[in-house]
Amino acid sequence: MGQVLKKIVIKLLWVGVVFLGITVISFWVIHLAPGSPTDLQTTLNPEAGVEARLQLEKLYGLDQPLHVQYVGWLKRLVRLDFGQSMSGDHRPVWDKIKERLPLTFGMNVASLILTLLIAVPIGVAAAWWRGGAFDKISTVIVFIGFAMPGFWLALLLMLWLGIAWPILPISGLTSMGFASMSGPEQWWDVTKHLILPIFIYTSGSWAGMSRFMRSSMLEVLRQDYIMTARAKGLSSRVVLFKHALRNALMPVITILGLSVPALIGGSVIIESIFALPGLGQLFYQAVMARDYPLIMGSLVLGAVLTLAGNLLADVGYGLADPRIRVGSGRDR
């Protein structure tokens, strides 16, 4: 137990160092971009001169050196204070984020679940019947999925299913008259609006994960212990699901942990295309307005989710392969 706690403490310290490095680089990079939060408030106002801009910069603390601004922001972050937004209604950053977090988080979770439900069976079946008809057909479909850009597929489906054949809504989260609908009708209305975005999320990740699963399963099926299990007369079902699948999940766990930042980054494009009020759209608007506190708040949330995904991947290693837990104990 002491060794496990020591490992956890070391891992958490390393995560803290990485998180600090991410915030330093992010804070420095966003200030390198041309423009400032005061531009939109002064450039479009003919009565605002240089003095007004200087007053706004002093109000926001932008007149201070960059390292002083970062230290002040970090002190507020320790108190879980992300600061005030510099654009729009100037509300607290966390209030804006928590309003849009459930939508983006829910779509990402749904996409991950669907990706696993689709990619793992396809990869396992393609490896088990290697060279067969299913393997060849799935390979063609996977490469088509690889070559098809997500934004292009989104626009194509919007044209087909939203305009040519108006089956699904293509914009927003709810329809007109949403407030007057009953509970089940509201649930179905939101679901219809999310079908296309979640499909685009899933189509961009299941293709790669299925190929990783196929490659990993082929490698496992060539191992000696699989041949021994077959020689003992075990059924194909037992060999596949009890002995091979669990060991073949290791690369998938790695990809799953590393796919979290990709999903967050993809939400910027998908939510902008479908006009969904999520974190991706909020982050895009913050970048366009040079809203530094809101940008940093979004980046901090993305960094936390990415590091949490890596930690969950490490935990998943131990759950999928007990040899890792035993080996880590013996190494110490």
CSV table of C-alpha atoms in Angstrom, one decimal:
chain,number,residue,atom,x,y,z
A,1,MET,CA,0.0,0.0,0.0
A,2,GLY,CA,2.9,2.4,0.8
A,3,GLN,CA,4.4,1.8,-2.7
A,4,VAL,CA,1.0,2.5,-4.4
A,5,LEU,CA,0.6,5.7,-2.4
A,6,LYS,CA,4.2,6.7,-3.3
A,7,LYS,CA,3.5,6.1,-7.0
A,8,ILE,CA,0.3,8.1,-6.8
A,9,VAL,CA,2.0,11.1,-5.1
A,10,ILE,CA,4.8,11.1,-7.7
A,11,LYS,CA,2.3,11.0,-10.5
A,12,LEU,CA,0.3,13.8,-9.0
A,13,LEU,CA,3.4,15.9,-8.6
A,14,TRP,CA,4.4,15.3,-12.2
A,15,VAL,CA,0.9,16.2,-13.3
A,16,GLY,CA,1.2,19.5,-11.3
A,17,VAL,CA,4.5,20.4,-13.0
A,18,VAL,CA,3.0,19.6,-16.5
A,19,PHE,CA,-0.1,21.7,-15.7
A,20,LEU,CA,2.0,24.6,-14.6
A,21,GLY,CA,4.1,24.4,-17.8
A,22,ILE,CA,0.9,24.3,-19.9
A,23,THR,CA,-0.4,27.5,-18.2
A,24,VAL,CA,2.9,29.3,-18.7
A,25,ILE,CA,3.1,28.5,-22.4
A,26,SER,CA,-0.5,29.2,-23.0
A,27,PHE,CA,-0.4,32.6,-21.2
A,28,TRP,CA,2.6,33.6,-23.2
A,29,VAL,CA,1.3,32.4,-26.6
A,30,ILE,CA,-2.1,34.1,-26.4
A,31,HIS,CA,-0.4,37.5,-25.7
A,32,LEU,CA,1.8,37.0,-28.8
A,33,ALA,CA,-1.3,37.2,-31.0
A,34,PRO,CA,-1.9,40.6,-32.6
A,35,GLY,CA,-4.7,42.7,-31.1
A,36,SER,CA,-5.9,43.1,-27.5
A,37,PRO,CA,-9.2,43.1,-25.6
A,38,THR,CA,-9.4,46.8,-25.8
A,39,ASP,CA,-9.4,47.0,-29.6
A,40,LEU,CA,-13.0,46.0,-30.1
A,41,GLN,CA,-14.1,48.5,-27.4
A,42,THR,CA,-12.2,51.5,-28.7
A,43,THR,CA,-11.6,50.9,-32.4
A,44,LEU,CA,-15.4,50.8,-33.2
A,45,ASN,CA,-16.1,53.8,-31.0
A,46,PRO,CA,-15.2,57.1,-32.7
A,47,GLU,CA,-15.3,58.9,-29.4
A,48,ALA,CA,-12.7,56.6,-27.8
A,49,GLY,CA,-9.2,57.9,-28.1
A,50,VAL,CA,-5.8,56.9,-26.9
A,51,GLU,CA,-6.6,58.0,-23.3
A,52,ALA,CA,-9.6,55.7,-23.2
A,53,ARG,CA,-7.6,52.8,-24.4
A,54,LEU,CA,-4.9,53.4,-21.8
A,55,GLN,CA,-7.6,53.6,-19.1
A,56,LEU,CA,-9.1,50.2,-20.2
A,57,GLU,CA,-5.6,48.6,-20.2
A,58,LYS,CA,-5.1,49.8,-16.7
A,59,LEU,CA,-8.5,48.5,-15.7
A,60,TYR,CA,-7.7,45.1,-17.1
A,61,GLY,CA,-4.1,45.1,-15.8
A,62,LEU,CA,-2.7,44.9,-19.3
A,63,ASP,CA,-0.3,47.7,-18.6
A,64,GLN,CA,1.7,45.5,-16.3
A,65,PRO,CA,4.6,43.3,-17.4
A,66,LEU,CA,3.6,39.9,-18.7
A,67,HIS,CA,5.1,37.9,-15.8
A,68,VAL,CA,3.3,40.1,-13.3
A,69,GLN,CA,0.0,39.5,-15.1
A,70,TYR,CA,0.7,35.7,-15.0
A,71,VAL,CA,1.5,35.7,-11.3
A,72,GLY,CA,-1.7,37.6,-10.6
A,73,TRP,CA,-3.8,35.2,-12.7
A,74,LEU,CA,-2.1,32.2,-11.1
A,75,LYS,CA,-2.9,33.5,-7.6
A,76,ARG,CA,-6.6,33.9,-8.6
A,77,LEU,CA,-6.6,30.4,-10.1
A,78,VAL,CA,-5.4,28.9,-6.8
A,79,ARG,CA,-8.6,30.3,-5.3
A,80,LEU,CA,-10.5,28.8,-8.2
A,81,ASP,CA,-11.2,32.3,-9.5
A,82,PHE,CA,-10.9,32.5,-13.3
A,83,GLY,CA,-11.5,36.2,-13.3
A,84,GLN,CA,-14.0,38.4,-15.2
A,85,SER,CA,-14.6,38.1,-18.9
A,86,MET,CA,-13.3,41.1,-21.0
A,87,SER,CA,-15.9,40.8,-23.7
A,88,GLY,CA,-19.7,40.6,-24.0
A,89,ASP,CA,-21.5,41.0,-20.7
A,90,HIS,CA,-18.3,40.9,-18.6
A,91,ARG,CA,-19.6,38.1,-16.4
A,92,PRO,CA,-17.3,35.8,-14.4
A,93,VAL,CA,-15.4,33.4,-16.6
A,94,TRP,CA,-16.5,30.3,-14.6
A,95,ASP,CA,-20.2,31.3,-14.9
A,96,LYS,CA,-19.9,31.3,-18.7
A,97,ILE,CA,-18.0,28.0,-18.8
A,98,LYS,CA,-20.3,26.1,-16.5
A,99,GLU,CA,-23.3,27.1,-18.6
A,100,ARG,CA,-21.8,25.4,-21.7
A,101,LEU,CA,-19.8,22.6,-20.0
A,102,PRO,CA,-22.7,20.0,-19.8
A,103,LEU,CA,-23.4,20.1,-23.6
A,104,THR,CA,-19.8,19.7,-24.7
A,105,PHE,CA,-19.0,17.1,-22.0
A,106,GLY,CA,-22.2,15.1,-22.8
A,107,MET,CA,-21.4,15.0,-26.5
A,108,ASN,CA,-17.8,14.0,-25.9
A,109,VAL,CA,-18.9,11.2,-23.5
A,110,ALA,CA,-21.5,10.0,-25.9
A,111,SER,CA,-19.0,10.0,-28.7
A,112,LEU,CA,-16.4,8.0,-26.7
A,113,ILE,CA,-19.0,5.4,-25.8
A,114,LEU,CA,-20.2,5.0,-29.4
A,115,THR,CA,-16.6,4.9,-30.6
A,116,LEU,CA,-15.9,2.0,-28.3
A,117,LEU,CA,-19.1,0.2,-29.1
A,118,ILE,CA,-18.3,0.5,-32.9
A,119,ALA,CA,-14.5,0.3,-33.1
A,120,VAL,CA,-13.8,-2.6,-30.7
A,121,PRO,CA,-16.1,-5.1,-32.3
A,122,ILE,CA,-15.0,-4.2,-35.8
A,123,GLY,CA,-11.3,-4.4,-34.9
A,124,VAL,CA,-11.8,-7.8,-33.1
A,125,ALA,CA,-13.9,-9.3,-35.9
A,126,ALA,CA,-11.5,-8.0,-38.6
A,127,ALA,CA,-8.5,-9.6,-36.8
A,128,TRP,CA,-10.3,-12.9,-36.1
A,129,TRP,CA,-11.3,-13.3,-39.7
A,130,ARG,CA,-8.2,-11.8,-41.1
A,131,GLY,CA,-8.2,-11.7,-44.9
A,132,GLY,CA,-11.9,-12.5,-45.1
A,133,ALA,CA,-14.7,-10.6,-46.6
A,134,PHE,CA,-15.5,-8.7,-43.4
A,135,ASP,CA,-11.8,-7.7,-43.0
A,136,LYS,CA,-11.6,-6.3,-46.6
A,137,ILE,CA,-15.0,-4.5,-46.4
A,138,SER,CA,-14.2,-2.9,-43.0
A,139,THR,CA,-10.7,-1.9,-44.3
A,140,VAL,CA,-12.3,0.0,-47.2
A,141,ILE,CA,-14.8,1.7,-45.0
A,142,VAL,CA,-12.1,2.6,-42.4
A,143,PHE,CA,-9.9,4.2,-45.0
A,144,ILE,CA,-12.9,6.2,-46.4
A,145,GLY,CA,-13.5,7.4,-42.8
A,146,PHE,CA,-9.8,8.4,-42.6
A,147,ALA,CA,-9.8,10.4,-45.8
A,148,MET,CA,-13.1,12.2,-45.1
A,149,PRO,CA,-12.7,15.6,-43.3
A,150,GLY,CA,-15.1,16.1,-40.5
A,151,PHE,CA,-16.2,19.6,-41.5
A,152,TRP,CA,-16.8,18.5,-45.1
A,153,LEU,CA,-18.9,15.5,-43.9
A,154,ALA,CA,-20.9,17.8,-41.6
A,155,LEU,CA,-21.7,20.3,-44.4
A,156,LEU,CA,-22.6,17.4,-46.7
A,157,LEU,CA,-25.0,15.8,-44.2
A,158,MET,CA,-26.5,19.2,-43.4
A,159,LEU,CA,-27.2,19.6,-47.2
A,160,TRP,CA,-28.7,16.2,-47.6
A,161,LEU,CA,-30.5,15.6,-44.3
A,162,GLY,CA,-31.4,19.2,-43.5
A,163,ILE,CA,-32.2,20.8,-46.8
A,164,ALA,CA,-32.7,18.2,-49.6
A,165,TRP,CA,-34.5,15.8,-47.3
A,166,PRO,CA,-35.4,17.8,-44.1
A,167,ILE,CA,-35.2,14.9,-41.7
A,168,LEU,CA,-33.0,16.4,-39.0
A,169,PRO,CA,-32.4,19.9,-37.7
A,170,ILE,CA,-29.0,21.4,-38.7
A,171,SER,CA,-28.6,24.4,-36.4
A,172,GLY,CA,-29.0,25.2,-32.7
A,173,LEU,CA,-29.9,23.0,-29.8
A,174,THR,CA,-33.7,23.5,-29.7
A,175,SER,CA,-36.5,24.3,-32.1
A,176,MET,CA,-38.9,27.2,-32.1
A,177,GLY,CA,-41.7,26.6,-29.6
A,178,PHE,CA,-39.5,24.5,-27.4
A,179,ALA,CA,-40.9,26.0,-24.2
A,180,SER,CA,-44.4,24.9,-25.1
A,181,MET,CA,-43.5,21.3,-25.6
A,182,SER,CA,-44.0,18.5,-23.1
A,183,GLY,CA,-41.1,16.8,-21.4
A,184,PRO,CA,-40.8,13.8,-23.8
A,185,GLU,CA,-41.2,16.2,-26.8
A,186,GLN,CA,-38.4,18.4,-25.4
A,187,TRP,CA,-36.1,15.4,-24.9
A,188,TRP,CA,-36.7,14.2,-28.5
A,189,ASP,CA,-36.2,17.7,-29.9
A,190,VAL,CA,-32.8,18.1,-28.2
A,191,THR,CA,-31.8,14.5,-29.3
A,192,LYS,CA,-32.7,15.3,-32.9
A,193,HIS,CA,-30.5,18.4,-32.8
A,194,LEU,CA,-27.5,16.4,-31.4
A,195,ILE,CA,-27.7,13.4,-33.8
A,196,LEU,CA,-25.6,14.9,-36.5
A,197,PRO,CA,-23.0,16.5,-34.3
A,198,ILE,CA,-22.4,13.3,-32.3
A,199,PHE,CA,-22.3,11.3,-35.5
A,200,ILE,CA,-19.5,13.7,-36.8
A,201,TYR,CA,-17.7,13.4,-33.5
A,202,THR,CA,-17.8,9.6,-33.7
A,203,SER,CA,-17.0,9.3,-37.4
A,204,GLY,CA,-13.7,11.1,-36.8
A,205,SER,CA,-12.4,8.7,-34.1
A,206,TRP,CA,-13.9,5.2,-34.6
A,207,ALA,CA,-11.9,4.6,-37.9
A,208,GLY,CA,-8.5,5.0,-36.3
A,209,MET,CA,-9.4,3.2,-33.1
A,210,SER,CA,-10.7,0.1,-35.0
A,211,ARG,CA,-7.4,-0.2,-36.9
A,212,PHE,CA,-5.5,0.0,-33.6
A,213,MET,CA,-7.8,-2.7,-32.2
A,214,ARG,CA,-7.3,-4.9,-35.2
A,215,SER,CA,-3.5,-4.5,-35.1
A,216,SER,CA,-3.3,-5.2,-31.4
A,217,MET,CA,-5.6,-8.2,-31.6
A,218,LEU,CA,-3.5,-9.7,-34.5
A,219,GLU,CA,-0.4,-9.3,-32.3
A,220,VAL,CA,-2.1,-11.0,-29.3
A,221,LEU,CA,-3.4,-13.9,-31.4
A,222,ARG,CA,0.1,-14.7,-32.4
A,223,GLN,CA,1.3,-15.1,-28.8
A,224,ASP,CA,2.2,-18.5,-27.4
A,225,TYR,CA,-0.4,-18.5,-24.7
A,226,ILE,CA,-3.1,-18.2,-27.3
A,227,MET,CA,-1.7,-21.2,-29.1
A,228,THR,CA,-1.6,-23.1,-25.8
A,229,ALA,CA,-5.2,-22.2,-25.1
A,230,ARG,CA,-6.3,-23.5,-28.5
A,231,ALA,CA,-4.2,-26.7,-28.0
A,232,LYS,CA,-6.0,-27.3,-24.7
A,233,GLY,CA,-9.3,-27.5,-26.7
A,234,LEU,CA,-10.8,-24.3,-25.4
A,235,SER,CA,-13.6,-22.9,-27.5
A,236,SER,CA,-13.0,-20.0,-29.9
A,237,ARG,CA,-15.2,-17.8,-27.8
A,238,VAL,CA,-13.2,-18.4,-24.6
A,239,VAL,CA,-9.9,-17.9,-26.4
A,240,LEU,CA,-11.1,-14.7,-28.0
A,241,PHE,CA,-12.9,-12.9,-25.2
A,242,LYS,CA,-11.2,-14.3,-22.1
A,243,HIS,CA,-7.6,-14.6,-23.2
A,244,ALA,CA,-7.1,-12.3,-26.2
A,245,LEU,CA,-9.4,-9.4,-25.9
A,246,ARG,CA,-8.3,-8.2,-22.5
A,247,ASN,CA,-4.6,-8.0,-23.5
A,248,ALA,CA,-5.5,-6.4,-26.8
A,249,LEU,CA,-7.2,-3.5,-25.1
A,250,MET,CA,-4.0,-1.9,-24.0
A,251,PRO,CA,-3.3,0.2,-27.1
A,252,VAL,CA,-7.0,1.2,-27.2
A,253,ILE,CA,-6.8,2.5,-23.6
A,254,THR,CA,-3.8,4.6,-24.7
A,255,ILE,CA,-5.6,6.0,-27.6
A,256,LEU,CA,-8.7,6.6,-25.5
A,257,GLY,CA,-6.8,8.6,-23.0
A,258,LEU,CA,-5.1,10.7,-25.7
A,259,SER,CA,-8.3,11.3,-27.6
A,260,VAL,CA,-9.7,13.6,-25.0
A,261,PRO,CA,-7.9,16.8,-26.2
A,262,ALA,CA,-8.7,15.9,-29.8
A,263,LEU,CA,-12.4,15.8,-28.9
A,264,ILE,CA,-12.2,19.1,-27.1
A,265,GLY,CA,-10.4,20.7,-30.1
A,266,GLY,CA,-12.9,19.2,-32.5
A,267,SER,CA,-15.8,20.7,-30.6
A,268,VAL,CA,-14.6,24.2,-31.8
A,269,ILE,CA,-15.3,23.2,-35.4
A,270,ILE,CA,-18.4,21.1,-34.9
A,271,GLU,CA,-20.1,23.5,-32.5
A,272,SER,CA,-19.3,26.4,-34.8
A,273,ILE,CA,-20.8,24.6,-37.8
A,274,PHE,CA,-24.0,23.5,-36.0
A,275,ALA,CA,-24.3,26.7,-33.9
A,276,LEU,CA,-24.3,24.7,-30.7
A,277,PRO,CA,-23.8,26.7,-27.4
A,278,GLY,CA,-21.0,24.7,-26.1
A,279,LEU,CA,-17.4,25.2,-24.9
A,280,GLY,CA,-16.0,25.0,-28.4
A,281,GLN,CA,-18.1,27.9,-29.6
A,282,LEU,CA,-17.3,29.9,-26.5
A,283,PHE,CA,-13.6,29.3,-26.9
A,284,TYR,CA,-13.8,30.5,-30.6
A,285,GLN,CA,-15.6,33.6,-29.6
A,286,ALA,CA,-13.1,34.3,-26.8
A,287,VAL,CA,-10.2,34.0,-29.3
A,288,MET,CA,-11.8,36.4,-31.8
A,289,ALA,CA,-12.5,38.9,-29.0
A,290,ARG,CA,-9.0,38.4,-27.4
A,291,ASP,CA,-10.7,37.7,-24.1
A,292,TYR,CA,-7.6,36.5,-22.2
A,293,PRO,CA,-9.3,35.4,-19.0
A,294,LEU,CA,-11.9,33.4,-20.9
A,295,ILE,CA,-9.3,31.9,-23.2
A,296,MET,CA,-7.2,30.8,-20.3
A,297,GLY,CA,-10.2,29.4,-18.5
A,298,SER,CA,-11.0,27.3,-21.5
A,299,LEU,CA,-7.4,26.1,-21.9
A,300,VAL,CA,-7.1,25.3,-18.2
A,301,LEU,CA,-10.3,23.2,-18.4
A,302,GLY,CA,-8.9,21.4,-21.5
A,303,ALA,CA,-5.6,20.8,-19.8
A,304,VAL,CA,-7.3,19.3,-16.7
A,305,LEU,CA,-9.4,17.0,-18.9
A,306,THR,CA,-6.3,15.9,-20.9
A,307,LEU,CA,-4.2,15.2,-17.8
A,308,ALA,CA,-7.2,13.4,-16.2
A,309,GLY,CA,-7.5,11.3,-19.4
A,310,ASN,CA,-3.9,10.3,-19.1
A,311,LEU,CA,-4.4,9.4,-15.4
A,312,LEU,CA,-7.4,7.3,-16.3
A,313,ALA,CA,-5.4,5.6,-19.0
A,314,ASP,CA,-2.8,4.6,-16.4
A,315,VAL,CA,-5.5,3.2,-14.1
A,316,GLY,CA,-6.9,1.4,-17.1
A,317,TYR,CA,-3.6,-0.3,-17.8
A,318,GLY,CA,-3.6,-1.8,-14.3
A,319,LEU,CA,-7.2,-2.9,-14.6
A,320,ALA,CA,-6.7,-4.5,-18.1
A,321,ASP,CA,-3.4,-6.1,-17.3
A,322,PRO,CA,-2.6,-7.1,-13.7
A,323,ARG,CA,1.0,-7.7,-14.7
A,324,ILE,CA,1.5,-3.9,-14.7
A,325,ARG,CA,0.4,-3.7,-11.1
A,326,VAL,CA,2.6,-6.6,-10.0
A,327,GLY,CA,5.6,-5.3,-12.1
A,328,SER,CA,5.4,-1.8,-10.6
A,329,GLY,CA,5.5,-3.3,-7.1
A,330,ARG,CA,8.5,-5.5,-7.9
A,331,ASP,CA,10.4,-2.7,-9.5
A,332,ARG,CA,10.5,-1.0,-6.2
